[in-house]
Tab-separated table of C-alpha atoms in Angstrom:
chain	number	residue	atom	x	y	z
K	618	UNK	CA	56.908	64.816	116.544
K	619	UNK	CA	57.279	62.507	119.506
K	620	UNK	CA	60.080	63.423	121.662
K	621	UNK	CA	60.884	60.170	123.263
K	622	UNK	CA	64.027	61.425	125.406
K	623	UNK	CA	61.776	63.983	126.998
K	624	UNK	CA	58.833	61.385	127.391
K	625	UNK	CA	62.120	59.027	129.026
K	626	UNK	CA	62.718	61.918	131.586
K	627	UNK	CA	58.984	61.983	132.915
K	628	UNK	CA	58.803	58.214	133.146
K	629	UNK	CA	61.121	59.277	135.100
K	630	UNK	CA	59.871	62.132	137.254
K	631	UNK	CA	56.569	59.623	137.497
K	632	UNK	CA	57.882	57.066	139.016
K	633	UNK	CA	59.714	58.706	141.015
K	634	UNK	CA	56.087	60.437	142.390
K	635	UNK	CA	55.420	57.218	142.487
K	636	UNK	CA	58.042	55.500	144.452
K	637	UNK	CA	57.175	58.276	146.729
K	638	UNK	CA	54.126	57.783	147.501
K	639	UNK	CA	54.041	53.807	147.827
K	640	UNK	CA	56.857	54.121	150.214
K	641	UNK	CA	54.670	55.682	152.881
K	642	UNK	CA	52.176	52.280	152.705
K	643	UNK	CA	52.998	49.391	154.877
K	644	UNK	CA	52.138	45.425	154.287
K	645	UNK	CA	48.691	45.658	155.462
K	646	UNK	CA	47.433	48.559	153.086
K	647	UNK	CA	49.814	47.251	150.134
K	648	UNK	CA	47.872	43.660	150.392
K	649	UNK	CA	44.249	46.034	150.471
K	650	UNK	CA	41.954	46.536	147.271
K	651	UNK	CA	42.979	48.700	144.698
K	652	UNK	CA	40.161	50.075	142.603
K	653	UNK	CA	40.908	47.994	139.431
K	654	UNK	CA	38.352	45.327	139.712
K	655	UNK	CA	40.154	42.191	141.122
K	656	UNK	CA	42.927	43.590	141.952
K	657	UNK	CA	45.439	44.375	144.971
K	658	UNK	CA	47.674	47.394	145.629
K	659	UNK	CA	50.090	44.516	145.460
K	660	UNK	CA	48.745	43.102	142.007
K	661	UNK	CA	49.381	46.978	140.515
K	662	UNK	CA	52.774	47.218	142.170
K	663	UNK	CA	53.766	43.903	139.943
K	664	UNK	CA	52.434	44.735	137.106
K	665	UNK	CA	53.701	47.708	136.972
K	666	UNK	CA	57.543	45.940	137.464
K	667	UNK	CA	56.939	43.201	135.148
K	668	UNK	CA	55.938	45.986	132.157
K	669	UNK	CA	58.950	47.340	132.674
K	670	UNK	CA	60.869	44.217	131.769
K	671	UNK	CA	58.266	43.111	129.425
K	672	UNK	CA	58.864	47.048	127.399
K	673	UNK	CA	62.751	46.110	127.973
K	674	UNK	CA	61.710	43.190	125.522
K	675	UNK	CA	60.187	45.160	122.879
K	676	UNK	CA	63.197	47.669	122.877
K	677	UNK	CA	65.092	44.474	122.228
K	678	UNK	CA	62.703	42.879	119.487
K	679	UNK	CA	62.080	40.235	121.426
K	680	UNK	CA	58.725	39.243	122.443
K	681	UNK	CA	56.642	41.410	125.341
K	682	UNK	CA	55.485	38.344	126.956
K	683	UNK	CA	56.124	34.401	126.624
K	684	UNK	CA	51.833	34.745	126.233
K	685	UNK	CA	48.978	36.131	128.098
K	686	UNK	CA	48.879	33.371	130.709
K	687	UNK	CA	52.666	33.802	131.877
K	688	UNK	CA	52.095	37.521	132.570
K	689	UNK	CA	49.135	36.856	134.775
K	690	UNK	CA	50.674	33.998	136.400
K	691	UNK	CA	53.915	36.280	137.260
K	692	UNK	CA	51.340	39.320	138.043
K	693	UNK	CA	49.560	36.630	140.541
K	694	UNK	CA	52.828	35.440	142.172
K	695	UNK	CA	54.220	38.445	142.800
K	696	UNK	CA	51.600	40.340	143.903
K	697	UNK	CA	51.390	38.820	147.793
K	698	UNK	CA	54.829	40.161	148.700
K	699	UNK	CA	55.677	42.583	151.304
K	700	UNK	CA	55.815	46.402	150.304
K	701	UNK	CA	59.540	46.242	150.639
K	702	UNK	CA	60.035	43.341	148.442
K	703	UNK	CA	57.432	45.324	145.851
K	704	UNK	CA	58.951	48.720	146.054
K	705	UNK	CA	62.579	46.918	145.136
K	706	UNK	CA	61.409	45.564	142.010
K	707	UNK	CA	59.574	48.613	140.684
K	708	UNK	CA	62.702	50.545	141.504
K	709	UNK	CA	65.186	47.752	139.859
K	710	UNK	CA	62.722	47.205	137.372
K	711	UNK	CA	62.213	51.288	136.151
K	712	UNK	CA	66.159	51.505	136.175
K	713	UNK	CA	66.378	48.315	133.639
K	714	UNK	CA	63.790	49.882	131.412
K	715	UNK	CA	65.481	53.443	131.471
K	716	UNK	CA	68.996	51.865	131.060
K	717	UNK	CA	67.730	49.780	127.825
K	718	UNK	CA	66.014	53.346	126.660
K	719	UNK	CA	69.676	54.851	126.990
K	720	UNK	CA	71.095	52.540	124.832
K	721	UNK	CA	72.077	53.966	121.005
K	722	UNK	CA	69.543	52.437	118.896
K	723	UNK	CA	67.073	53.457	115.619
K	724	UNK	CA	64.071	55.167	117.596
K	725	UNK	CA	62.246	55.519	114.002
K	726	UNK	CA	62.443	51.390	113.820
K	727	UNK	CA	58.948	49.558	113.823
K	728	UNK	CA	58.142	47.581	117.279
K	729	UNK	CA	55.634	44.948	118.007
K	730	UNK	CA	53.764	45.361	121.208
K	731	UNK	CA	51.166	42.984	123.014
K	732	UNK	CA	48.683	41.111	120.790
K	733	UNK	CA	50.876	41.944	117.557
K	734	UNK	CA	49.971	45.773	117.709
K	735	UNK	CA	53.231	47.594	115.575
K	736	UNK	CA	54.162	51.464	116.480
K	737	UNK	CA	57.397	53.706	115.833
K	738	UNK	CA	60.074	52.630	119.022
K	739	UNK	CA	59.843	56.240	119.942
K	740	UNK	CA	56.462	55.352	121.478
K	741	UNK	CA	57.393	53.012	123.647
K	742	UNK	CA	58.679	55.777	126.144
K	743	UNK	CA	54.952	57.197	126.060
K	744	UNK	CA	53.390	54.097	126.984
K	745	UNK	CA	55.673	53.520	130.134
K	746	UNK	CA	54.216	56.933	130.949
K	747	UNK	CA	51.134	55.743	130.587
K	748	UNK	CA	51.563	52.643	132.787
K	749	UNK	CA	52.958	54.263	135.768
K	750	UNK	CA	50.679	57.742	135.693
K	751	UNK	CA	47.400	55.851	135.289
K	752	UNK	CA	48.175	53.035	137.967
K	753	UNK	CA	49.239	55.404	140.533
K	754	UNK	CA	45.814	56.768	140.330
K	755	UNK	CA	44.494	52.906	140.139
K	756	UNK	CA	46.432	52.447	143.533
K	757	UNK	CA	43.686	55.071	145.419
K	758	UNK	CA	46.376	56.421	147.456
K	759	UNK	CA	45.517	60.224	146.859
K	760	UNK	CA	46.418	60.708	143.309
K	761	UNK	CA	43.944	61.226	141.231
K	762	UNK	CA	43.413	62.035	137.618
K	763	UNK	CA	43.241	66.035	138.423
K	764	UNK	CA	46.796	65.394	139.992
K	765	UNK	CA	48.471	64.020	136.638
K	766	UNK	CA	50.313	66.964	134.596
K	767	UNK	CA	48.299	68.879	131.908
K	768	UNK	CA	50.764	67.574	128.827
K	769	UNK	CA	50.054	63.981	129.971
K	770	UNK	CA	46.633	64.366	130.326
K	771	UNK	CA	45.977	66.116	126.933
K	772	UNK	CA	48.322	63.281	125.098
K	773	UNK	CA	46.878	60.578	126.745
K	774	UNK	CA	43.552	61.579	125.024
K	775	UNK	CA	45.398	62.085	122.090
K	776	UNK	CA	45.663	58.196	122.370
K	777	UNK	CA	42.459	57.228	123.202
K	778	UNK	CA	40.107	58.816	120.752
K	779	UNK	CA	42.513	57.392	118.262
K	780	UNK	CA	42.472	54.421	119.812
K	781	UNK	CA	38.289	54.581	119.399
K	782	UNK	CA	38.236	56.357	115.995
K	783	UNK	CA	35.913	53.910	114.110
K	784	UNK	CA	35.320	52.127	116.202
K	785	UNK	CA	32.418	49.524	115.285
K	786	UNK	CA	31.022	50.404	118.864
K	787	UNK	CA	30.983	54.000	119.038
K	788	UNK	CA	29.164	56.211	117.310
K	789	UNK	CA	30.482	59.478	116.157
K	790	UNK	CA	31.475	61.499	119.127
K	791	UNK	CA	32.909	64.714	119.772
K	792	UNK	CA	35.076	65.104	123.015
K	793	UNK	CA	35.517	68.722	124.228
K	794	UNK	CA	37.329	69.843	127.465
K	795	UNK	CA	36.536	73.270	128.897
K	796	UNK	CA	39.651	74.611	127.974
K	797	UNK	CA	38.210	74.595	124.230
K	798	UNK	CA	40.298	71.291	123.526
K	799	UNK	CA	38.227	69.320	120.788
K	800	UNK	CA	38.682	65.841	120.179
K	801	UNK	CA	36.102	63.833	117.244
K	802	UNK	CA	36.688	59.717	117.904
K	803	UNK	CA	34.084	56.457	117.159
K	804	UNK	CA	32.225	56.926	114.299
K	805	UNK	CA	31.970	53.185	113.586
K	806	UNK	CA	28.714	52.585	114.838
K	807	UNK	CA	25.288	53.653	113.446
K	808	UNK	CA	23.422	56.203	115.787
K	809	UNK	CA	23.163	60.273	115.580
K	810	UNK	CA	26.434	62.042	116.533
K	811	UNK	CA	26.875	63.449	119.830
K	812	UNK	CA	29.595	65.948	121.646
K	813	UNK	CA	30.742	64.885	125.563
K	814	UNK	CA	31.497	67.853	127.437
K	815	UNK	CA	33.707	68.461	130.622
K	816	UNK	CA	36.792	68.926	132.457
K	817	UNK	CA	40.188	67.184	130.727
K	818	UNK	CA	40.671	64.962	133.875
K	819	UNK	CA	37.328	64.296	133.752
K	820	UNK	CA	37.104	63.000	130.044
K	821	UNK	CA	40.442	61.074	130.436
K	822	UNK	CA	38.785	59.039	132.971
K	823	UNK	CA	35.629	58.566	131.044
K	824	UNK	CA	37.659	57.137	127.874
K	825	UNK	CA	39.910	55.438	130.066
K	826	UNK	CA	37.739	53.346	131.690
K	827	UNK	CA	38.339	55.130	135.431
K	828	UNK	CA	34.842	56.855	135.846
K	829	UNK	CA	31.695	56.567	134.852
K	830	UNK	CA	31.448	59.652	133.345
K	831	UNK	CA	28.428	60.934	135.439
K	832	UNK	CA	30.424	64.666	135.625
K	833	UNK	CA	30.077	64.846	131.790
K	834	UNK	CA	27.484	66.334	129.616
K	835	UNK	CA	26.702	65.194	126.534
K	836	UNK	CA	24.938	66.855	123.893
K	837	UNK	CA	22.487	65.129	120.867
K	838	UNK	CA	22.545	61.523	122.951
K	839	UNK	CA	23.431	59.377	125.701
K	840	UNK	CA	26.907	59.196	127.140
K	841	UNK	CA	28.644	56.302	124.530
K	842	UNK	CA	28.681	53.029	126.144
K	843	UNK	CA	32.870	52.842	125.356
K	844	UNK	CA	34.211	48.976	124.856
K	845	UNK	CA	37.019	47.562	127.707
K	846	UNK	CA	40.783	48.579	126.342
């Protein structure tokens, strides 16, 4: 079962790591590339604040976003601002999000997320966790995916090959971390069944779209070409 006041207190203890961190940047190397495709340390940092508000929404059944073009527009303005200005709002922002998560409400009560995708509220903790574990390591500031803890790391596969399970792009696939962790997701598409082998870390980043999976082995096949989250 999903413990969402324990997944509430390492949102927590993550942004905290996080706050950390950031706070030892200055304007110049907040403004520099981070390594998501397009984007700046600065374009992460807002993001990351305007989530917060946006999953403040959902805990409030209201929508996550106005639409898709209003958060990128608020992503875009707010990225350029100094690294003060940015760590402020991820700060003010995290508190909001924690302080509607303390509120009394039904955590078994259905949600609707981005794009109309429905879970159980209790998830919503999760996915915070999510946001501000895997864009730290987007940031490239020295946190990396063999720096994120064991339970997130193992859950947040837990996700993925869900997330992939049938899909029409993926053939059958069996994931398998050296720690004898065994994960089956895809299936969808047509193609002989294969097995990806490696290190947790290194499998995370794989499905998540933050390596290329070069450190893997895979056996039966090529490495599965996996589609963009």
């Amino acid at each position: 079962m999903i413990d969402h006041a324990r997944d509430l207190e390492a949102v927590r203890e993550a942004t905290d790591r996080l706050l950390s961190a950031t706070g030892k940047l200055d304007n110049v190397t907040v403004a520099e590339p981070s390594r998501l495709p397009g984007w700046s340390r600065g374009h992460v940092l807002a993001h990351l604040s305007r989530n917060a508000d946006a999953l403040v929404n959902v805990l409030r059944s209201r929508p996550m976003y106005a639409d898709s073009e209003t958060r990128e527009r608020d992503i875009e303005r707010d990225a350029p601002r100094p690294l003060a200005e940015q760590l402020a709002d991820v700060r003010e922002s995290a508190a909001r999000f924690l302080a509607a998560a303390a509120e009394p409400a039904d955590w078994s009560r259905t949600i609707t997320m981005r794009n109309g995708v429905t879970a159980s509220a209790s998830r919503v903790p999760f996915r915070r966790w999510i946001e501000v574990e895997l864009h730290h390591v987007d940031l490239g500031i020295g946190y990396e995916l063999e720096d994120l803890p064991d339970e997130f790391v193992v859950r947040e596969i837990d996700f993925l090959v869900e997330r992939f399970g049938r899909h029409p792009e993926v053939v059958s696939t069996g994931v398998a971390a050296d720690d004898g962790r065994f994960w089956t997701t895809g299936g969808g598409a047509e193609g002989s069944p294969v097995v990806v082998r490696g290190t947790a870390p290194e499998l995370l980043g794989w499905l998540s779209g933050r390596r290329d999976g070069s450190a893997l082995t895979v056996d039966g096949g090529r490495l599965p070409a996996l589609p963009p989250l």
